């Protein structure tokens, strides 16, 4: 259970007997104060006192922005596009789900006319993509994987095993050695969500 209420920096939140100081707070003279302006979050811990922390407003409402690199999960594909759920912006997990679409022409930078969606993504794949335009009323973001660093980072084979990239367009199941086509990301270590 958590309650969110806005507070300015330096506000006295409660006594240290009522709660434990979490992130965005500091203690002085037996009281917990907020060290930044934002929303007070009170989370009950199993082991006794609840933890009080302050979350910056921007963090509580982080939205995917044009140019941001996002981590998303493929929900469905057809011959024209892949539909995805955006899970992370950079390395920050999103509190609510945003839907995105990767169109066929935005999958690859070269030979766009030869791209086939089902040879690039499969439902369940975890993909790094870049936001190229903001959503409409259904918050459907347009995403692109047309850079080398972008594309599929985690994919599971038919056997349910995490596949290993063997080239920029293929992944292989380490158990059955079957190969599948994917638009593989050349992953930069800072984006790896292990």
Backbone as a ProteinNet text record, in pm:
[ID]
protein_1_A
[PRIMARY]
XXXXXXXXXXXXXXXXXXXXXXXXXXXXXXXXXXXXXXXXXXXXXXXXXXXXXXXXXXXXXXXXXXXXXXXXXXXXXXXXXXXXXXXXXXXXXXXXXXXXXXXXXXXXXXXXXXXXXXXXXXXXXXXXXXXXXXXXXXXXXXXXXXXXXXXXXXXXXXXXXXXXXXXXXXXXXXXXXXXXXXXXXXXXXXXXXX
[TERTIARY]
84.8	0	87.7	55.6	134	40.8	74.4	-5.6	86.1	38.3	121	63.8	146.5	101.8	219.3	192.8	302.4	364.3	493.5	556.8	675.7	702.9	822.1	946	1063.2	1186.3	1194.1	1247	1266.1	1145.5	1039.5	920	938.7	888.2	895.2	783.4	820.4	721.5	661.8	745.8	696.1	813.3	786.1	896.4	958.1	1083.7	1154.1	1095.3	1005.4	939.2	826.8	773.2	660.3	706.6	826	868.5	1020	1068.3	1210.6	1233.4	1347.7	1376.8	1420.4	1351.5	1387.9	1458.8	1460.8	1530.6	1458.2	1534.4	1475.8	1441	1493.6	1464.7	1592.6	1586.1	1696.8	1636.2	1713.5	1659.5	1737.8	1665.6	1730.8	1646.3	1712	1645.1	1522.5	1533.2	1422.9	1307.1	1328.1	1221.8	1276.7	1185.6	1223.5	1178.2	1270.8	1241.6	1259.5	1189.6	1209.7	1331.9	1418	1536.9	1513.8	1397.5	1367.9	1217.8	1179.4	1037	983.4	867.9	811.7	692.2	672.9	560.1	608.8	540.1	574.1	513.9	597.5	552.1	573.6	469.6	483.1	455.9	557.5	540.3	554	455.9	462.8	562.2	650.9	745.1	695.6	725.2	681.3	745.9	868.4	946.9	925.6	799.6	779	745.7	835.7	803	791.5	694.1	686.2	805.4	835.7	945.7	886.2	935.2	889.1	996.3	956.4	1053.3	985.5	1066.6	1012.8	1059.9	963.7	992.8	975	1074	1060.3	938.1	871.3	752.2	782.1	898.6	931.7	940.5	991.5	1004.5	868.7	778	648.7	569	602.3	531.3	631.4	720	817	746.5	760	695.4	801.7	776.3	870.3	869.9	987.5	999.2	1064.3	1043.1	1104.6	1256.4	1317.6	1462.4	1506.2	1413.1	1449.8	1464.8	1562.1	1575.8	1492.3	1403.8	1312.2	1329.9	1301.3	1299.7	1154.2	1119.3	979.4	966.4	844.7	816.7	716.5	747.4	659.5	534.6	416.1	290	236.4	234.6	179.8	249.2	247	307	212.3	221.1	155.3	250.7	206.2	300.6	345.4	274.2	308.5	380.9	355.4	417.9	418	494	492.5	432.3	343.7	287.4	364.2	400.1	482.2	426.7	470.4	446.7	580.1	583.3	707.7	724.4	838.3	860	954.8	1060.7	1161.8	1187.6	1213.9	1272	1414	1513.8	1650.9	1655	1693.4	1695.5	1587.7	1494.2	1389.1	1263.1	1215.4	1092.2	972.3	880.1	760.6	655.3	582.6	480.7	356.2	326.5	209.1	253.4	169.1	207	179	274.7	254.2	265.5	176.7	181.9	263.4	330.8	409.1	394.3	430.2	426.1	559.5	615	734.6	688.8	686.7	639.9	749.7	706.2	799.5	913.4	878.5	981	1074.7	1042	1128.3	1211.9	1207.1	1279.8	1429.4	1463.7	1603.8	1638.2	1765.8	1806.9	1829.7	1866.1	1897.5	1797.5	1783.5	1694.7	1558.4	1501	1373.1	1264.5	1269.3	1163.6	1171.1	1288.1	1301.9	1272	1244.5	1222.9	1093.6	1099.7	977.5	966	848.6	830.4	854.9	801.2	814.1	957.3	1043.9	1185.8	1265.9	1196.1	1263.9	1228.3	1099.2	1051	953.7	941.5	836.2	772.9	645.2	581.7	662.9	679.2	756.7	899.4	946.8	1083.2	1095.9	1214.2	1246	1332.1	1287.8	1347.2	1390.9	1507	1549.4	1506.7	1437.1	1390.7	1403.5	1391.9	1399.2	1263.2	1216.2	1087	1104.5	1024.7	1036.6	918.1	803.6	697.9	605.9	545.4	466.4	330	271.3	145.7	27.7	-75.5	-203.7	-288.9	-420	-510.4	-492.2	-457	-439.6	-297.6	-225.1	-85.8	-4.7	-17.8	54.5	177.3	292.9	415.8	470.5	527.2	594.5	741.4	791.3	927.6	1006	1138.4	1224.9	1336.9	1380	1496.1	1602	1601.1	1686.2	1833.8	1876.8	2020.5	2076.8	2208.8	2272.4	2249	2246.5	2233.6	2091.6	1998.7	1858.2	1811.9	1709.5	1656.9	1635.7	1628.3	1598.3	1719	1697	1804	1781.5	1655.1	1626.8	1516.7	1542.4	1440.3	1448	1334.3	1331.5	1297.1	1357.2	1331.9	1203.1	1165.4	1047	1060.9	1186.6	1210.3	1206.8	1184.3	1175.1	1309.4	1415	1549.5	1588.2	1662.4	1707.4	1809	1781.4	1865.1	1988.1	2088.6	2215.9	2227	2260.6	2275.7	2398.8	2384.1	2500.6	2535.4	2445	2476.6	2376.1	2381.1	2287.4	2146.2	2128.4	1992.6	1952.1	2034.8	1997.7	2030.8	1946	1972.3	1958.8	2029.2	2027.8	1991.1	1915	1880.5	1997.6	2054.7	2170.8	2136.8	2008.2	1972.2	1948.8	1865.5	1829.2	1912.6	1987.3	2069.7	1987.9	1854.8	1775.2	1802.9	1802.1	1827.8	1696.6	1682.3	1565.6	1612.7	1538.5	1572.5	1523	1604.6	1567.5	1641.6	1586.7	1663.2	1738.4	1863.3	1937.8	2003	1993.2	2058.8	2204.3	2291.6	2429.8	2429	2416	2378.5	2492.7	2458.6	2554	2532.1	2642.7	2628.9	2539.2	2533.1	2455.4	2306.8	2262.6	2117.8	2076.1	2168.8	2130.9	2051.5	1928.3	1845.6	1855.6	1948.3	1961.2	1865
-119.6	0	123.7	221	344.6	462.9	571.2	691.8	798	868.3	971.7	1108.4	1193.5	1331	1422.5	1535.1	1624	1693.9	1720.8	1794.4	1873.3	1990.4	2065.7	2007.3	2044.1	1998.2	2057.5	1979.7	2030.4	2016.7	1960.3	1945.2	1831.1	1854.2	1749.2	1649.3	1523	1423.8	1348.9	1298.3	1226	1199.7	1137.8	1108.1	973.3	953.7	829.4	711	739	628.6	571.4	656.4	612.6	541.8	577.1	522.6	524.6	456	453.9	548.2	617.5	710.8	635.3	660.1	598.2	698.5	671	760.7	895.7	1001.1	1135.3	1196.4	1137.5	1193.8	1195.7	1268.5	1264.8	1276.7	1235.8	1244.8	1349.5	1419.3	1514.3	1525.8	1516.6	1531	1440.2	1317.8	1223.7	1241.5	1327	1344.5	1314.7	1279.1	1254.4	1373.4	1428.7	1543.5	1500.8	1572.6	1543.3	1621.2	1553	1622.7	1675.7	1646.7	1704.3	1723.6	1808.3	1831.3	1715.7	1665.9	1553.3	1495.2	1366.1	1297.8	1208.3	1216.7	1130.5	992.6	892.8	755.7	681.5	617.5	545.6	398.5	315.9	174.1	90.6	4.2	-81.5	-193.6	-211.4	-323	-431.8	-556.3	-667.5	-658	-606	-610.7	-487	-448.1	-338.7	-206.2	-106.1	31.2	47	128.6	159.1	245.7	243	323.6	445.4	563.2	686	731.9	752.6	806.9	916.1	999.2	1106.5	1082.9	1079.8	1055.8	1186.7	1221.5	1344	1332.8	1445.9	1446.8	1390.5	1428	1383.2	1231.4	1171.6	1026.5	959.6	1024	959.5	965.8	1060.9	1067.7	1069.7	972.2	966.8	916.8	990.7	949.6	926.5	832.7	815.5	944.2	991.5	1115.7	1086	1173	1151.5	1145.7	1044.5	1029.2	940.7	908.4	824.1	679.8	610.9	467.4	393.6	308.6	237.2	86.2	14.9	-130.9	-171.9	-256.2	-295.1	-443.7	-491.8	-634.1	-645.5	-732.6	-748.8	-827.1	-770.6	-838	-913.3	-846.4	-912.2	-855.9	-934.1	-887.9	-917.5	-836.7	-872.4	-831.7	-835.2	-811.7	-666.2	-574.5	-431.8	-375.6	-430.8	-372.7	-471	-434.6	-509.7	-419.3	-473.5	-397.5	-435.4	-334.1	-360.3	-288.4	-334.4	-262.6	-205.3	-75.7	-11.8	-36.8	-94.1	-130.6	-34.9	7.7	95.2	213.2	330.6	442.4	453.7	430.2	418.7	300.9	326	214.5	230.5	325.2	349	271.9	183.9	111.3	205.1	185.9	270.2	214.8	305.6	262.1	210.9	272	224.3	181.5	104.9	49.8	149.2	165.5	244.7	152.2	172.8	88.7	157.2	76.8	131.5	45.4	102.4	29.8	48.2	-61.9	-53.3	-91.2	8.2	-19.6	-89.3	-161.6	-237.4	-150	-27.4	59.8	119.9	103.1	158.4	50.4	-72.1	-181.3	-172.4	-142.7	-144.9	-20.8	16.1	137.2	109.1	-16.5	-48.9	-149.7	-153.2	-248.9	-258.3	-139.8	-137.2	-215.9	-217	-284.6	-436.6	-487.4	-633.4	-682.6	-588	-626.3	-706.4	-814.7	-886.9	-886.4	-843.9	-826.8	-957.6	-1070.2	-1196	-1249.7	-1193.1	-1231.3	-1133.1	-1037.3	-936.9	-951.7	-973.9	-983.4	-1098.7	-1149.8	-1246.6	-1203.3	-1234.8	-1200.8	-1256.9	-1173.4	-1215.3	-1163.4	-1119.8	-1065.7	-937.2	-917.6	-790.6	-710.8	-588.7	-510	-373.8	-328.7	-190.1	-109.2	1	83.1	229.3	314.8	458.6	518.6	611.2	676.2	776.4	761.4	858.4	952.8	914.5	1014.2	975.8	1078.6	1055.9	999.8	938.8	868.9	958.9	895.3	962.3	935.3	944	927.1	791.3	689.4	557.6	539.7	649.5	649.2	542.9	546.2	450	518.9	488.2	553.3	485.3	567.1	508	489.6	368.1	335.1	289.6	302.7	258.5	172.1	72.2	-8.5	0.6	113.4	123.9	152.7	149.1	165.2	31.1	15.5	-112.2	-150.7	-48.5	-76	-118.4	-97.8	-123.4	-254.1	-311.3	-438	-534.3	-662.7	-765.9	-788.2	-780.2	-810.1	-943.1	-981.1	-1109.5	-1177.9	-1302.1	-1379.1	-1522.4	-1586.2	-1726.6	-1813.5	-1930.7	-2023.2	-2099.9	-2182.6	-2268.2	-2353.4	-2390.5	-2476.8	-2398	-2265.2	-2183.1	-2140.6	-2156.1	-2121.7	-1985.3	-1905.3	-1776.3	-1797.9	-1736.3	-1758.7	-1668.4	-1712.2	-1641.5	-1577.9	-1446.6	-1385.3	-1442.1	-1480.7	-1529.1	-1435.4	-1344.1	-1240.4	-1128.5	-1025.3	-913.5	-950.8	-1067.3	-1104	-1244.4	-1308.7	-1443.6	-1467.8	-1549.3	-1596.1	-1747.4	-1811.7	-1957	-2007.7	-2115.8	-2178.5	-2265.5	-2239.7	-2317.2	-2464	-2493.5	-2632.3	-2713	-2658.2	-2736	-2695.1	-2584.6	-2529.3	-2482.9	-2469.6	-2413.2	-2264.5	-2213.6	-2071.3	-2002.2	-1880.1	-1798.3	-1663.4	-1604.6	-1469	-1367.4	-1267.3	-1155.2	-1032	-913.3	-790.5	-775.4	-821.7	-832	-697.6	-659.5	-537.4	-567.5	-475.5	-485.7	-414.1	-491.6	-433.1	-354.6	-235.3	-157.1	-197	-223.9	-279.2	-197.9	-64.1	14.2	-10.7	-73.6	-95.2	-233.9	-318.3	-454.7	-460.3	-502.1	-517.9	-663.3	-696.6	-837.5	-872.9
0	0	0	-84.6	-82.1	-100.9	-30.7	-47.6	-105.2	-206.1	-268.2	-234.2	-175.5	-156.1	-187.3	-255.8	-295.2	-173.7	-179.6	-70.5	-124.8	-64.9	-103.2	-34.6	-83	-18.7	121.5	214.6	349.7	439	388.6	472.6	573.1	696	797.3	769.6	750	707.5	826	916.7	1032.8	1127.6	1239	1331.5	1294.3	1336.4	1304.1	1380.1	1475.8	1544.8	1458.1	1369.3	1285	1159.2	1111.8	982.4	969.7	865.1	832.7	715.1	714.3	605.7	480.6	370.5	242.7	153.4	22	-70.3	-77.8	-102.4	-112.4	21.8	132.1	264.3	348.5	459.2	556.2	695.8	795.9	932.2	1011	1100.3	1190.3	1316.9	1431.9	1561.7	1574.5	1523.4	1540.1	1443.8	1343.4	1243.5	1103.5	1013.4	874.2	790	712	624.8	478.4	389.3	246.4	197.1	121	71.1	-69.5	-128	-259.8	-273.9	-369.3	-394.1	-475.9	-438.4	-512.6	-441.5	-458.3	-395.4	-283.7	-170.9	-57.6	-81.9	-63.3	-85.1	46	96.6	222.4	193.1	212.7	180.7	305.7	328	446.2	421.6	518.2	509.1	603.2	569.6	655	792.7	793.2	916.8	1003.5	1023	1116.8	1052.4	1070.3	1030.2	878.2	834.3	691.3	648.3	519.3	467.1	397.3	435.1	371.5	274.1	146.8	51.4	-30	-92.8	-176.1	-318.9	-409.7	-550.9	-625.8	-706.7	-787.9	-877.8	-898.3	-983	-1121.7	-1175.4	-1310.4	-1314.6	-1207.9	-1207.5	-1197.7	-1125.8	-1109.9	-1240.2	-1325.9	-1453.7	-1569	-1573.7	-1682	-1806.8	-1916.2	-2040.6	-2147.1	-2236.6	-2347.6	-2431.4	-2467.9	-2542.9	-2677.2	-2774.8	-2906.4	-2891.1	-2950.1	-2940.9	-2826.8	-2734.7	-2621	-2666.8	-2607.2	-2633.3	-2529.8	-2578.5	-2488.9	-2504.8	-2397.1	-2402.4	-2409.6	-2505.6	-2517	-2546	-2527.1	-2549.3	-2662.9	-2758.3	-2874.4	-2833.6	-2864.4	-2830.4	-2950.6	-3066.8	-3185.5	-3308.8	-3416.2	-3541.6	-3655.7	-3762.6	-3887.9	-4000	-4121.9	-4232.7	-4240.4	-4174.1	-4184.8	-4063.4	-3946.1	-3826.3	-3711.6	-3606.8	-3481.5	-3375.4	-3294.4	-3181.7	-3056.2	-2975.9	-2858.2	-2735.5	-2618.6	-2493.1	-2448.9	-2419	-2374.6	-2224.8	-2185.7	-2045.4	-1972.7	-2042.8	-1982.6	-2074.5	-2015.4	-2090	-2038.1	-2125	-2077.1	-1982.1	-1856.7	-1760.8	-1654.2	-1675.9	-1576.7	-1613.3	-1524.5	-1554.9	-1553.3	-1645.3	-1649.8	-1555	-1490.6	-1395.5	-1467.8	-1584	-1658	-1797	-1862.3	-1992.5	-2104.3	-2192.8	-2313	-2431.9	-2528	-2646.9	-2755.5	-2833.5	-2943	-3066.4	-3180.9	-3307.4	-3377.6	-3426.1	-3511	-3651.1	-3741.5	-3877.3	-3956.8	-4058.3	-4141.8	-4192	-4236	-4295.7	-4190.9	-4062.1	-3956.3	-3887.7	-3941.5	-3876.2	-3904.2	-4031.2	-4072.1	-4149.4	-4148.6	-4219.4	-4367.8	-4401.7	-4540.8	-4595.6	-4725.7	-4795.1	-4728.3	-4703.4	-4630.6	-4701.6	-4835.8	-4911.7	-4898.4	-4852.2	-4839.8	-4697.3	-4608.1	-4467.9	-4453.5	-4375.8	-4341.2	-4189.1	-4141.9	-3997.9	-3922.9	-3977.1	-3901.1	-3902	-3989.4	-3985.3	-3899.6	-3839.8	-3757.8	-3610.9	-3582.8	-3445	-3433.2	-3310.6	-3280	-3148.7	-3128.4	-2999.7	-2883.4	-2779.2	-2662.7	-2665	-2783.8	-2793.1	-2711.4	-2653.4	-2588.6	-2686.9	-2715.9	-2823.5	-2771.4	-2817.2	-2793.7	-2914.4	-2891	-3002.6	-2965.6	-3065.9	-3041.5	-3075.4	-2991.1	-3016.3	-3130.1	-3238.2	-3347.8	-3354.2	-3295.7	-3282.3	-3168.4	-3108.2	-2987.8	-3022.7	-2921.5	-2941.7	-2971.4	-3025.6	-3045	-2921	-2937.7	-2822.8	-2754.2	-2830.5	-2767.6	-2715	-2701.9	-2657	-2731.4	-2863.7	-2945.1	-3004.3	-2949.7	-2993.3	-3118.4	-3208	-3324.3	-3289.1	-3309.8	-3271.5	-3393.7	-3383.2	-3491.7	-3436.2	-3515.4	-3476.1	-3586	-3660.5	-3778.8	-3750.3	-3624.6	-3597.3	-3553.1	-3568.3	-3533.3	-3389.1	-3299.8	-3156	-3119.8	-3212.2	-3180.4	-3242.8	-3183.8	-3234.2	-3119.2	-3154	-3054.3	-2963.7	-2831.4	-2735.6	-2665.4	-2643.7	-2581.1	-2661.5	-2702.3	-2773.1	-2723.6	-2715.3	-2674.4	-2794.1	-2797.6	-2907.9	-2882.6	-2980.8	-2965.4	-2838.7	-2807.6	-2691.1	-2559.4	-2568.9	-2448.7	-2392.2	-2473.1	-2426.1	-2483	-2404.7	-2455.8	-2567.6	-2681.7	-2798.2	-2797.8	-2873.6	-2880.4	-3019.3	-3026.2	-3158.4	-3228.9	-3356.2	-3429.7	-3544.7	-3578.9	-3677.4	-3655	-3739.6	-3720.5	-3761.1	-3825.3	-3866.8	-3822.5	-3739.3	-3696.5	-3549.5	-3487.1	-3351.2	-3351.3	-3257.7	-3255.2	-3116.1	-3112	-2985.1	-2940.6	-2821.7	-2777.1	-2751.2	-2730.1	-2700.5	-2828.9	-2919	-3039	-3160.6	-3147.7	-3257.7	-3377.9	-3360.5	-3469.7	-3478.3	-3601.6	-3623.3	-3658.1	-3610.3	-3641.2	-3688.7	-3782.8	-3827.2	-3726	-3698.4	-3612.2	-3658.9	-3625	-3643.2	-3512.6	-3508.9	-3383.5	-3348.4	-3221.7	-3174.9	-3144.6	-3183.6	-3136	-3002.8	-2896.7	-2768	-2706.8	-2660.4	-2582	-2437.3	-2365.1	-2229.9	-2138	-2157.8	-2060.1	-2072.5	-2181.6	-2196.5	-2153.1	-2114.5	-2082.7	-1952.3	-1961.5	-1841	-1799.6	-1711.1	-1677.2	-1565.9
[MASK]
++++++++++++++++++++++++++++++++++++++++++++++++++++++++++++++++++++++++++++++++++++++++++++++++++++++++++++++++++++++++++++++++++++++++++++++++++++++++++++++++++++++++++++++++++++++++++++++++++

